[in-house]
């Protein structure tokens, strides 16, 4: 018998009762959804994502089936490759947030304007996903999970308090890593700067752009189904909180 416990000190209930009262929402690749027995079709049909907007990176010396760099910061992982690329840009902070409960595999922060009193805080999420195969292909399965992760990113923009919570979340994750005696999650920047940014976020506007990173997809050979799924993700982010969106794949 399967039971569900929600939070500490609560009574376990049968899974059938839990899902009866809390039916999961199933999202399909075309953007339609099913909640319980209620099927909701898309109000509008969007064209496939424009493949010309995809950023095709060189993944030489990277094992595209290895997603996370881990605490040992394995250089041939997808995540490490992305961090190296982002480190060449002008970010004030780059944070490895990979792991259970993550906001994204990589979070970048840029202060716009005067650093002591910025006009805006620009945050970017990079959701990385390993490839099903050792070479890029036309597999729709390579995109399902990473597109779902991108869509869940909207939760961090649901309220001003939640946006500030993002920085608290990153600080808490670093503290746990340090308590375990492991390597720092801060790739660029430090805890003092992140604390300052958190306090700034209470008054300063914040923007969020979400990227999906999947070297298992080939830009040149992307299928209609793959581009359709990416398009659904882009429009979902835009229609909910007008979030920017980007795609990084293989050539």
PDB file of C-alpha atoms in Angstrom:
ATOM      1  CA  UNK A   1       0.000   0.000   0.000  1.00  0.00           C
ATOM      2  CA  UNK A   2       1.403   3.371  -1.038  1.00  0.00           C
ATOM      3  CA  UNK A   3       0.933   6.321   1.280  1.00  0.00           C
ATOM      4  CA  UNK A   4       1.760  10.012   1.054  1.00  0.00           C
ATOM      5  CA  UNK A   5       3.096  12.220   3.858  1.00  0.00           C
ATOM      6  CA  UNK A   6       3.088  15.995   3.297  1.00  0.00           C
ATOM      7  CA  UNK A   7       5.517  17.725   5.637  1.00  0.00           C
ATOM      8  CA  UNK A   8       6.716  16.735   9.093  1.00  0.00           C
ATOM      9  CA  UNK A   9       4.233  15.628  11.712  1.00  0.00           C
ATOM     10  CA  UNK A  10       1.364  15.042   9.291  1.00  0.00           C
ATOM     11  CA  UNK A  11      -0.769  11.936   9.035  1.00  0.00           C
ATOM     12  CA  UNK A  12      -0.077   9.552   6.158  1.00  0.00           C
ATOM     13  CA  UNK A  13      -2.918   9.161   3.667  1.00  0.00           C
ATOM     14  CA  UNK A  14      -3.468   6.607   0.947  1.00  0.00           C
ATOM     15  CA  UNK A  15      -2.020   7.605  -2.414  1.00  0.00           C
ATOM     16  CA  UNK A  16      -5.398   7.048  -4.087  1.00  0.00           C
ATOM     17  CA  UNK A  17      -7.023   9.603  -1.778  1.00  0.00           C
ATOM     18  CA  UNK A  18      -4.139  12.030  -2.195  1.00  0.00           C
ATOM     19  CA  UNK A  19      -4.270  12.005  -5.992  1.00  0.00           C
ATOM     20  CA  UNK A  20      -8.068  12.130  -5.986  1.00  0.00           C
ATOM     21  CA  UNK A  21      -7.916  15.434  -4.096  1.00  0.00           C
ATOM     22  CA  UNK A  22      -4.704  16.620  -5.790  1.00  0.00           C
ATOM     23  CA  UNK A  23      -4.829  15.379  -9.380  1.00  0.00           C
ATOM     24  CA  UNK A  24      -1.518  15.900 -11.200  1.00  0.00           C
ATOM     25  CA  UNK A  25      -1.500  18.085 -14.285  1.00  0.00           C
ATOM     26  CA  UNK A  26      -0.153  16.228 -17.301  1.00  0.00           C
ATOM     27  CA  UNK A  27       1.327  18.486 -19.977  1.00  0.00           C
ATOM     28  CA  UNK A  28       1.567  17.242 -23.552  1.00  0.00           C
ATOM     29  CA  UNK A  29       4.211  18.249 -26.075  1.00  0.00           C
ATOM     30  CA  UNK A  30       1.764  20.463 -28.004  1.00  0.00           C
ATOM     31  CA  UNK A  31       0.991  22.506 -24.879  1.00  0.00           C
ATOM     32  CA  UNK A  32      -2.396  20.971 -24.059  1.00  0.00           C
ATOM     33  CA  UNK A  33      -2.964  19.567 -20.569  1.00  0.00           C
ATOM     34  CA  UNK A  34      -4.998  17.006 -18.638  1.00  0.00           C
ATOM     35  CA  UNK A  35      -6.018  17.524 -14.999  1.00  0.00           C
ATOM     36  CA  UNK A  36      -8.152  14.696 -13.672  1.00  0.00           C
ATOM     37  CA  UNK A  37     -10.648  14.152 -16.468  1.00  0.00           C
ATOM     38  CA  UNK A  38     -10.490  17.738 -17.725  1.00  0.00           C
ATOM     39  CA  UNK A  39      -8.597  18.080 -20.994  1.00  0.00           C
ATOM     40  CA  UNK A  40      -7.605  21.627 -21.963  1.00  0.00           C
ATOM     41  CA  UNK A  41      -6.540  22.313 -25.511  1.00  0.00           C
ATOM     42  CA  UNK A  42      -4.358  25.237 -26.535  1.00  0.00           C
ATOM     43  CA  UNK A  43      -6.275  28.423 -27.243  1.00  0.00           C
ATOM     44  CA  UNK A  44      -3.769  29.260 -29.952  1.00  0.00           C
ATOM     45  CA  UNK A  45      -1.544  27.130 -32.142  1.00  0.00           C
ATOM     46  CA  UNK A  46       1.985  28.514 -32.249  1.00  0.00           C
ATOM     47  CA  UNK A  47       4.434  27.963 -35.073  1.00  0.00           C
ATOM     48  CA  UNK A  48       7.487  25.801 -34.342  1.00  0.00           C
ATOM     49  CA  UNK A  49      10.429  27.515 -32.676  1.00  0.00           C
ATOM     50  CA  UNK A  50      12.684  29.309 -35.131  1.00  0.00           C
ATOM     51  CA  UNK A  51      15.789  27.127 -35.385  1.00  0.00           C
ATOM     52  CA  UNK A  52      17.809  30.201 -36.378  1.00  0.00           C
ATOM     53  CA  UNK A  53      17.459  31.453 -32.783  1.00  0.00           C
ATOM     54  CA  UNK A  54      19.146  28.345 -31.361  1.00  0.00           C
ATOM     55  CA  UNK A  55      22.726  28.796 -30.131  1.00  0.00           C
ATOM     56  CA  UNK A  56      24.887  25.933 -31.425  1.00  0.00           C
ATOM     57  CA  UNK A  57      27.947  25.339 -29.256  1.00  0.00           C
ATOM     58  CA  UNK A  58      31.072  23.265 -29.754  1.00  0.00           C
ATOM     59  CA  UNK A  59      31.064  20.293 -27.330  1.00  0.00           C
ATOM     60  CA  UNK A  60      34.527  18.954 -28.137  1.00  0.00           C
ATOM     61  CA  UNK A  61      36.070  17.109 -25.158  1.00  0.00           C
ATOM     62  CA  UNK A  62      32.680  17.036 -23.383  1.00  0.00           C
ATOM     63  CA  UNK A  63      30.820  13.838 -22.588  1.00  0.00           C
ATOM     64  CA  UNK A  64      27.325  14.927 -23.603  1.00  0.00           C
ATOM     65  CA  UNK A  65      25.889  12.047 -21.569  1.00  0.00           C
ATOM     66  CA  UNK A  66      27.370  13.527 -18.379  1.00  0.00           C
ATOM     67  CA  UNK A  67      25.168  16.343 -17.109  1.00  0.00           C
ATOM     68  CA  UNK A  68      26.538  17.451 -13.736  1.00  0.00           C
ATOM     69  CA  UNK A  69      30.055  18.543 -12.816  1.00  0.00           C
ATOM     70  CA  UNK A  70      29.464  17.368  -9.247  1.00  0.00           C
ATOM     71  CA  UNK A  71      31.444  18.411  -6.206  1.00  0.00           C
ATOM     72  CA  UNK A  72      34.660  17.361  -7.975  1.00  0.00           C
ATOM     73  CA  UNK A  73      33.859  19.815 -10.796  1.00  0.00           C
ATOM     74  CA  UNK A  74      34.467  17.326 -13.600  1.00  0.00           C
ATOM     75  CA  UNK A  75      35.591  19.373 -16.580  1.00  0.00           C
ATOM     76  CA  UNK A  76      34.155  17.071 -19.259  1.00  0.00           C
ATOM     77  CA  UNK A  77      30.569  17.517 -18.032  1.00  0.00           C
ATOM     78  CA  UNK A  78      27.903  19.617 -19.734  1.00  0.00           C
ATOM     79  CA  UNK A  79      27.521  21.831 -16.692  1.00  0.00           C
ATOM     80  CA  UNK A  80      31.256  22.563 -16.467  1.00  0.00           C
ATOM     81  CA  UNK A  81      31.352  23.452 -20.169  1.00  0.00           C
ATOM     82  CA  UNK A  82      28.502  25.931 -19.714  1.00  0.00           C
ATOM     83  CA  UNK A  83      30.159  27.486 -16.654  1.00  0.00           C
ATOM     84  CA  UNK A  84      33.414  27.962 -18.581  1.00  0.00           C
ATOM     85  CA  UNK A  85      31.543  29.749 -21.343  1.00  0.00           C
ATOM     86  CA  UNK A  86      29.562  31.942 -18.962  1.00  0.00           C
ATOM     87  CA  UNK A  87      32.739  32.845 -17.059  1.00  0.00           C
ATOM     88  CA  UNK A  88      33.914  34.763 -20.129  1.00  0.00           C
ATOM     89  CA  UNK A  89      30.890  37.066 -19.834  1.00  0.00           C
ATOM     90  CA  UNK A  90      30.384  39.958 -17.441  1.00  0.00           C
ATOM     91  CA  UNK A  91      28.343  38.335 -14.678  1.00  0.00           C
ATOM     92  CA  UNK A  92      28.724  39.448 -11.090  1.00  0.00           C
ATOM     93  CA  UNK A  93      27.822  35.979  -9.841  1.00  0.00           C
ATOM     94  CA  UNK A  94      27.704  32.477 -11.291  1.00  0.00           C
ATOM     95  CA  UNK A  95      26.331  29.811  -8.959  1.00  0.00           C
ATOM     96  CA  UNK A  96      26.302  26.033  -9.349  1.00  0.00           C
ATOM     97  CA  UNK A  97      22.862  25.200  -7.951  1.00  0.00           C
ATOM     98  CA  UNK A  98      22.785  21.644  -9.297  1.00  0.00           C
ATOM     99  CA  UNK A  99      21.180  18.947  -7.148  1.00  0.00           C
ATOM    100  CA  UNK A 100      17.903  17.975  -5.525  1.00  0.00           C
ATOM    101  CA  UNK A 101      15.754  21.056  -4.906  1.00  0.00           C
ATOM    102  CA  UNK A 102      17.660  23.219  -7.402  1.00  0.00           C
ATOM    103  CA  UNK A 103      16.298  26.384  -8.975  1.00  0.00           C
ATOM    104  CA  UNK A 104      18.449  25.571 -12.015  1.00  0.00           C
ATOM    105  CA  UNK A 105      21.732  23.805 -12.737  1.00  0.00           C
ATOM    106  CA  UNK A 106      23.423  27.187 -13.100  1.00  0.00           C
ATOM    107  CA  UNK A 107      22.226  30.606 -11.931  1.00  0.00           C
ATOM    108  CA  UNK A 108      23.871  33.827 -13.114  1.00  0.00           C
ATOM    109  CA  UNK A 109      23.331  37.304 -11.694  1.00  0.00           C
ATOM    110  CA  UNK A 110      24.190  40.653 -13.267  1.00  0.00           C
ATOM    111  CA  UNK A 111      23.665  44.057 -11.632  1.00  0.00           C
ATOM    112  CA  UNK A 112      22.634  46.694 -14.148  1.00  0.00           C
ATOM    113  CA  UNK A 113      23.855  50.251 -13.586  1.00  0.00           C
ATOM    114  CA  UNK A 114      25.554  51.528 -10.422  1.00  0.00           C
ATOM    115  CA  UNK A 115      26.676  48.522  -8.371  1.00  0.00           C
ATOM    116  CA  UNK A 116      25.799  50.277  -5.104  1.00  0.00           C
ATOM    117  CA  UNK A 117      22.302  51.117  -6.344  1.00  0.00           C
ATOM    118  CA  UNK A 118      21.478  49.084  -9.477  1.00  0.00           C
ATOM    119  CA  UNK A 119      18.501  49.876 -11.657  1.00  0.00           C
ATOM    120  CA  UNK A 120      17.782  46.178 -12.205  1.00  0.00           C
ATOM    121  CA  UNK A 121      18.956  42.712 -11.216  1.00  0.00           C
ATOM    122  CA  UNK A 122      19.190  40.381 -14.208  1.00  0.00           C
ATOM    123  CA  UNK A 123      19.047  36.684 -13.371  1.00  0.00           C
ATOM    124  CA  UNK A 124      19.487  33.799 -15.804  1.00  0.00           C
ATOM    125  CA  UNK A 125      18.650  30.135 -15.252  1.00  0.00           C
ATOM    126  CA  UNK A 126      20.500  27.462 -17.222  1.00  0.00           C
ATOM    127  CA  UNK A 127      18.755  24.097 -17.166  1.00  0.00           C
ATOM    128  CA  UNK A 128      21.168  21.443 -18.464  1.00  0.00           C
ATOM    129  CA  UNK A 129      20.226  17.931 -19.537  1.00  0.00           C
ATOM    130  CA  UNK A 130      22.346  15.000 -20.623  1.00  0.00           C
ATOM    131  CA  UNK A 131      21.886  13.400 -24.045  1.00  0.00           C
ATOM    132  CA  UNK A 132      20.232   9.992 -24.447  1.00  0.00           C
ATOM    133  CA  UNK A 133      22.993   9.035 -26.885  1.00  0.00           C
ATOM    134  CA  UNK A 134      26.662   9.929 -27.311  1.00  0.00           C
ATOM    135  CA  UNK A 135      25.974  11.980 -30.447  1.00  0.00           C
ATOM    136  CA  UNK A 136      23.338  14.636 -31.289  1.00  0.00           C
ATOM    137  CA  UNK A 137      20.143  13.336 -32.838  1.00  0.00           C
ATOM    138  CA  UNK A 138      16.473  13.940 -33.518  1.00  0.00           C
ATOM    139  CA  UNK A 139      15.167  12.502 -30.232  1.00  0.00           C
ATOM    140  CA  UNK A 140      12.156  14.271 -28.717  1.00  0.00           C
ATOM    141  CA  UNK A 141      12.891  12.489 -25.393  1.00  0.00           C
ATOM    142  CA  UNK A 142      16.022  14.629 -25.033  1.00  0.00           C
ATOM    143  CA  UNK A 143      13.795  17.675 -24.563  1.00  0.00           C
ATOM    144  CA  UNK A 144      10.833  16.606 -22.435  1.00  0.00           C
ATOM    145  CA  UNK A 145      12.428  16.912 -18.995  1.00  0.00           C
ATOM    146  CA  UNK A 146      14.519  20.006 -19.634  1.00  0.00           C
ATOM    147  CA  UNK A 147      11.542  21.866 -21.125  1.00  0.00           C
ATOM    148  CA  UNK A 148       9.509  20.904 -18.066  1.00  0.00           C
ATOM    149  CA  UNK A 149      12.226  22.270 -15.797  1.00  0.00           C
ATOM    150  CA  UNK A 150      12.233  25.515 -17.756  1.00  0.00           C
ATOM    151  CA  UNK A 151       8.471  25.886 -17.376  1.00  0.00           C
ATOM    152  CA  UNK A 152       8.669  25.353 -13.605  1.00  0.00           C
ATOM    153  CA  UNK A 153      11.024  28.337 -13.375  1.00  0.00           C
ATOM    154  CA  UNK A 154       8.027  30.680 -13.273  1.00  0.00           C
ATOM    155  CA  UNK A 155       7.505  29.822  -9.608  1.00  0.00           C
ATOM    156  CA  UNK A 156      10.441  32.069  -8.664  1.00  0.00           C
ATOM    157  CA  UNK A 157       8.684  35.078 -10.206  1.00  0.00           C
ATOM    158  CA  UNK A 158       5.269  34.522  -8.641  1.00  0.00           C
ATOM    159  CA  UNK A 159       5.692  37.299  -6.050  1.00  0.00           C
ATOM    160  CA  UNK A 160       8.260  39.874  -4.871  1.00  0.00           C
ATOM    161  CA  UNK A 161       8.858  37.758  -1.779  1.00  0.00           C
ATOM    162  CA  UNK A 162       9.540  34.668  -3.886  1.00  0.00           C
ATOM    163  CA  UNK A 163      12.110  36.565  -5.957  1.00  0.00           C
ATOM    164  CA  UNK A 164      14.028  37.494  -2.817  1.00  0.00           C
ATOM    165  CA  UNK A 165      13.669  33.885  -1.663  1.00  0.00           C
ATOM    166  CA  UNK A 166      15.728  32.822  -4.685  1.00  0.00           C
ATOM    167  CA  UNK A 167      18.843  34.453  -3.234  1.00  0.00           C
ATOM    168  CA  UNK A 168      18.125  33.039   0.220  1.00  0.00           C
ATOM    169  CA  UNK A 169      17.836  29.630  -1.433  1.00  0.00           C
ATOM    170  CA  UNK A 170      21.265  30.025  -3.066  1.00  0.00           C
ATOM    171  CA  UNK A 171      22.849  31.118   0.213  1.00  0.00           C
ATOM    172  CA  UNK A 172      21.312  28.187   2.071  1.00  0.00           C
ATOM    173  CA  UNK A 173      22.576  25.738  -0.544  1.00  0.00           C
ATOM    174  CA  UNK A 174      26.113  27.093  -0.226  1.00  0.00           C
ATOM    175  CA  UNK A 175      25.974  26.837   3.565  1.00  0.00           C
ATOM    176  CA  UNK A 176      24.967  23.178   3.322  1.00  0.00           C
ATOM    177  CA  UNK A 177      27.811  22.517   0.892  1.00  0.00           C
ATOM    178  CA  UNK A 178      30.331  24.182   3.208  1.00  0.00           C
ATOM    179  CA  UNK A 179      29.054  22.282   6.253  1.00  0.00           C
ATOM    180  CA  UNK A 180      29.705  19.079   4.339  1.00  0.00           C
ATOM    181  CA  UNK A 181      33.288  20.197   3.671  1.00  0.00           C
ATOM    182  CA  UNK A 182      32.739  20.162  -0.083  1.00  0.00           C
ATOM    183  CA  UNK A 183      33.691  22.649  -2.813  1.00  0.00           C
ATOM    184  CA  UNK A 184      31.941  26.000  -3.048  1.00  0.00           C
ATOM    185  CA  UNK A 185      28.928  26.490  -5.292  1.00  0.00           C
ATOM    186  CA  UNK A 186      30.111  30.026  -6.113  1.00  0.00           C
ATOM    187  CA  UNK A 187      31.936  29.961  -9.451  1.00  0.00           C
ATOM    188  CA  UNK A 188      32.052  33.762  -9.707  1.00  0.00           C
ATOM    189  CA  UNK A 189      31.321  36.087  -6.777  1.00  0.00           C
ATOM    190  CA  UNK A 190      31.032  35.271  -3.090  1.00  0.00           C
ATOM    191  CA  UNK A 191      28.619  35.033  -0.189  1.00  0.00           C
ATOM    192  CA  UNK A 192      29.018  38.638   0.868  1.00  0.00           C
ATOM    193  CA  UNK A 193      28.012  39.870  -2.577  1.00  0.00           C
ATOM    194  CA  UNK A 194      25.054  37.483  -2.711  1.00  0.00           C
ATOM    195  CA  UNK A 195      23.842  38.735   0.672  1.00  0.00           C
ATOM    196  CA  UNK A 196      24.023  42.307  -0.647  1.00  0.00           C
ATOM    197  CA  UNK A 197      22.103  41.323  -3.781  1.00  0.00           C
ATOM    198  CA  UNK A 198      19.419  39.667  -1.684  1.00  0.00           C
ATOM    199  CA  UNK A 199      18.861  42.875   0.282  1.00  0.00           C
ATOM    200  CA  UNK A 200      18.832  44.916  -2.939  1.00  0.00           C
ATOM    201  CA  UNK A 201      16.180  42.593  -4.398  1.00  0.00           C
ATOM    202  CA  UNK A 202      13.628  43.790  -1.831  1.00  0.00           C
ATOM    203  CA  UNK A 203      13.447  47.148  -3.619  1.00  0.00           C
ATOM    204  CA  UNK A 204      15.164  46.645  -6.973  1.00  0.00           C
ATOM    205  CA  UNK A 205      13.295  45.238 -10.024  1.00  0.00           C
ATOM    206  CA  UNK A 206      14.412  41.784 -11.145  1.00  0.00           C
ATOM    207  CA  UNK A 207      14.250  40.082 -14.522  1.00  0.00           C
ATOM    208  CA  UNK A 208      14.609  36.378 -15.299  1.00  0.00           C
ATOM    209  CA  UNK A 209      15.657  34.683 -18.517  1.00  0.00           C
ATOM    210  CA  UNK A 210      15.532  30.901 -18.823  1.00  0.00           C
ATOM    211  CA  UNK A 211      17.822  28.776 -20.997  1.00  0.00           C
ATOM    212  CA  UNK A 212      17.639  25.093 -21.826  1.00  0.00           C
ATOM    213  CA  UNK A 213      20.931  23.374 -22.643  1.00  0.00           C
ATOM    214  CA  UNK A 214      20.766  20.066 -24.508  1.00  0.00           C
ATOM    215  CA  UNK A 215      23.786  19.067 -26.634  1.00  0.00           C
ATOM    216  CA  UNK A 216      21.886  15.923 -27.620  1.00  0.00           C
ATOM    217  CA  UNK A 217      19.848  18.068 -30.015  1.00  0.00           C
ATOM    218  CA  UNK A 218      21.268  19.112 -33.368  1.00  0.00           C
ATOM    219  CA  UNK A 219      20.379  22.641 -34.491  1.00  0.00           C
ATOM    220  CA  UNK A 220      20.887  21.718 -38.135  1.00  0.00           C
ATOM    221  CA  UNK A 221      18.674  18.622 -37.906  1.00  0.00           C
ATOM    222  CA  UNK A 222      16.050  19.658 -35.356  1.00  0.00           C
ATOM    223  CA  UNK A 223      12.696  17.987 -36.074  1.00  0.00           C
ATOM    224  CA  UNK A 224       9.281  19.607 -36.265  1.00  0.00           C
ATOM    225  CA  UNK A 225       8.264  17.881 -33.006  1.00  0.00           C
ATOM    226  CA  UNK A 226      11.360  19.135 -31.205  1.00  0.00           C
ATOM    227  CA  UNK A 227      10.815  22.707 -32.397  1.00  0.00           C
ATOM    228  CA  UNK A 228       7.128  22.527 -31.527  1.00  0.00           C
ATOM    229  CA  UNK A 229       7.904  21.486 -27.943  1.00  0.00           C
ATOM    230  CA  UNK A 230      10.484  24.274 -27.601  1.00  0.00           C
ATOM    231  CA  UNK A 231       7.928  26.753 -28.966  1.00  0.00           C
ATOM    232  CA  UNK A 232       5.351  25.678 -26.388  1.00  0.00           C
ATOM    233  CA  UNK A 233       7.921  26.267 -23.627  1.00  0.00           C
ATOM    234  CA  UNK A 234       8.877  29.691 -24.933  1.00  0.00           C
ATOM    235  CA  UNK A 235       5.264  30.845 -25.180  1.00  0.00           C
ATOM    236  CA  UNK A 236       4.375  29.464 -21.756  1.00  0.00           C
ATOM    237  CA  UNK A 237       7.176  31.496 -20.152  1.00  0.00           C
ATOM    238  CA  UNK A 238       6.203  34.590 -22.105  1.00  0.00           C
ATOM    239  CA  UNK A 239       2.483  34.378 -21.402  1.00  0.00           C
ATOM    240  CA  UNK A 240       2.838  33.756 -17.657  1.00  0.00           C
ATOM    241  CA  UNK A 241       5.491  36.273 -16.578  1.00  0.00           C
ATOM    242  CA  UNK A 242       6.996  37.515 -19.859  1.00  0.00           C
ATOM    243  CA  UNK A 243      10.236  35.666 -19.183  1.00  0.00           C
ATOM    244  CA  UNK A 244      13.006  35.602 -21.772  1.00  0.00           C
ATOM    245  CA  UNK A 245      13.987  32.254 -23.232  1.00  0.00           C
ATOM    246  CA  UNK A 246      17.008  30.768 -24.992  1.00  0.00           C
ATOM    247  CA  UNK A 247      18.094  27.405 -26.376  1.00  0.00           C
ATOM    248  CA  UNK A 248      21.655  25.976 -26.525  1.00  0.00           C
ATOM    249  CA  UNK A 249      22.339  22.785 -28.490  1.00  0.00           C
ATOM    250  CA  UNK A 250      24.925  21.163 -30.739  1.00  0.00           C
ATOM    251  CA  UNK A 251      25.539  22.323 -34.299  1.00  0.00           C
TER     252      UNK A 251
END
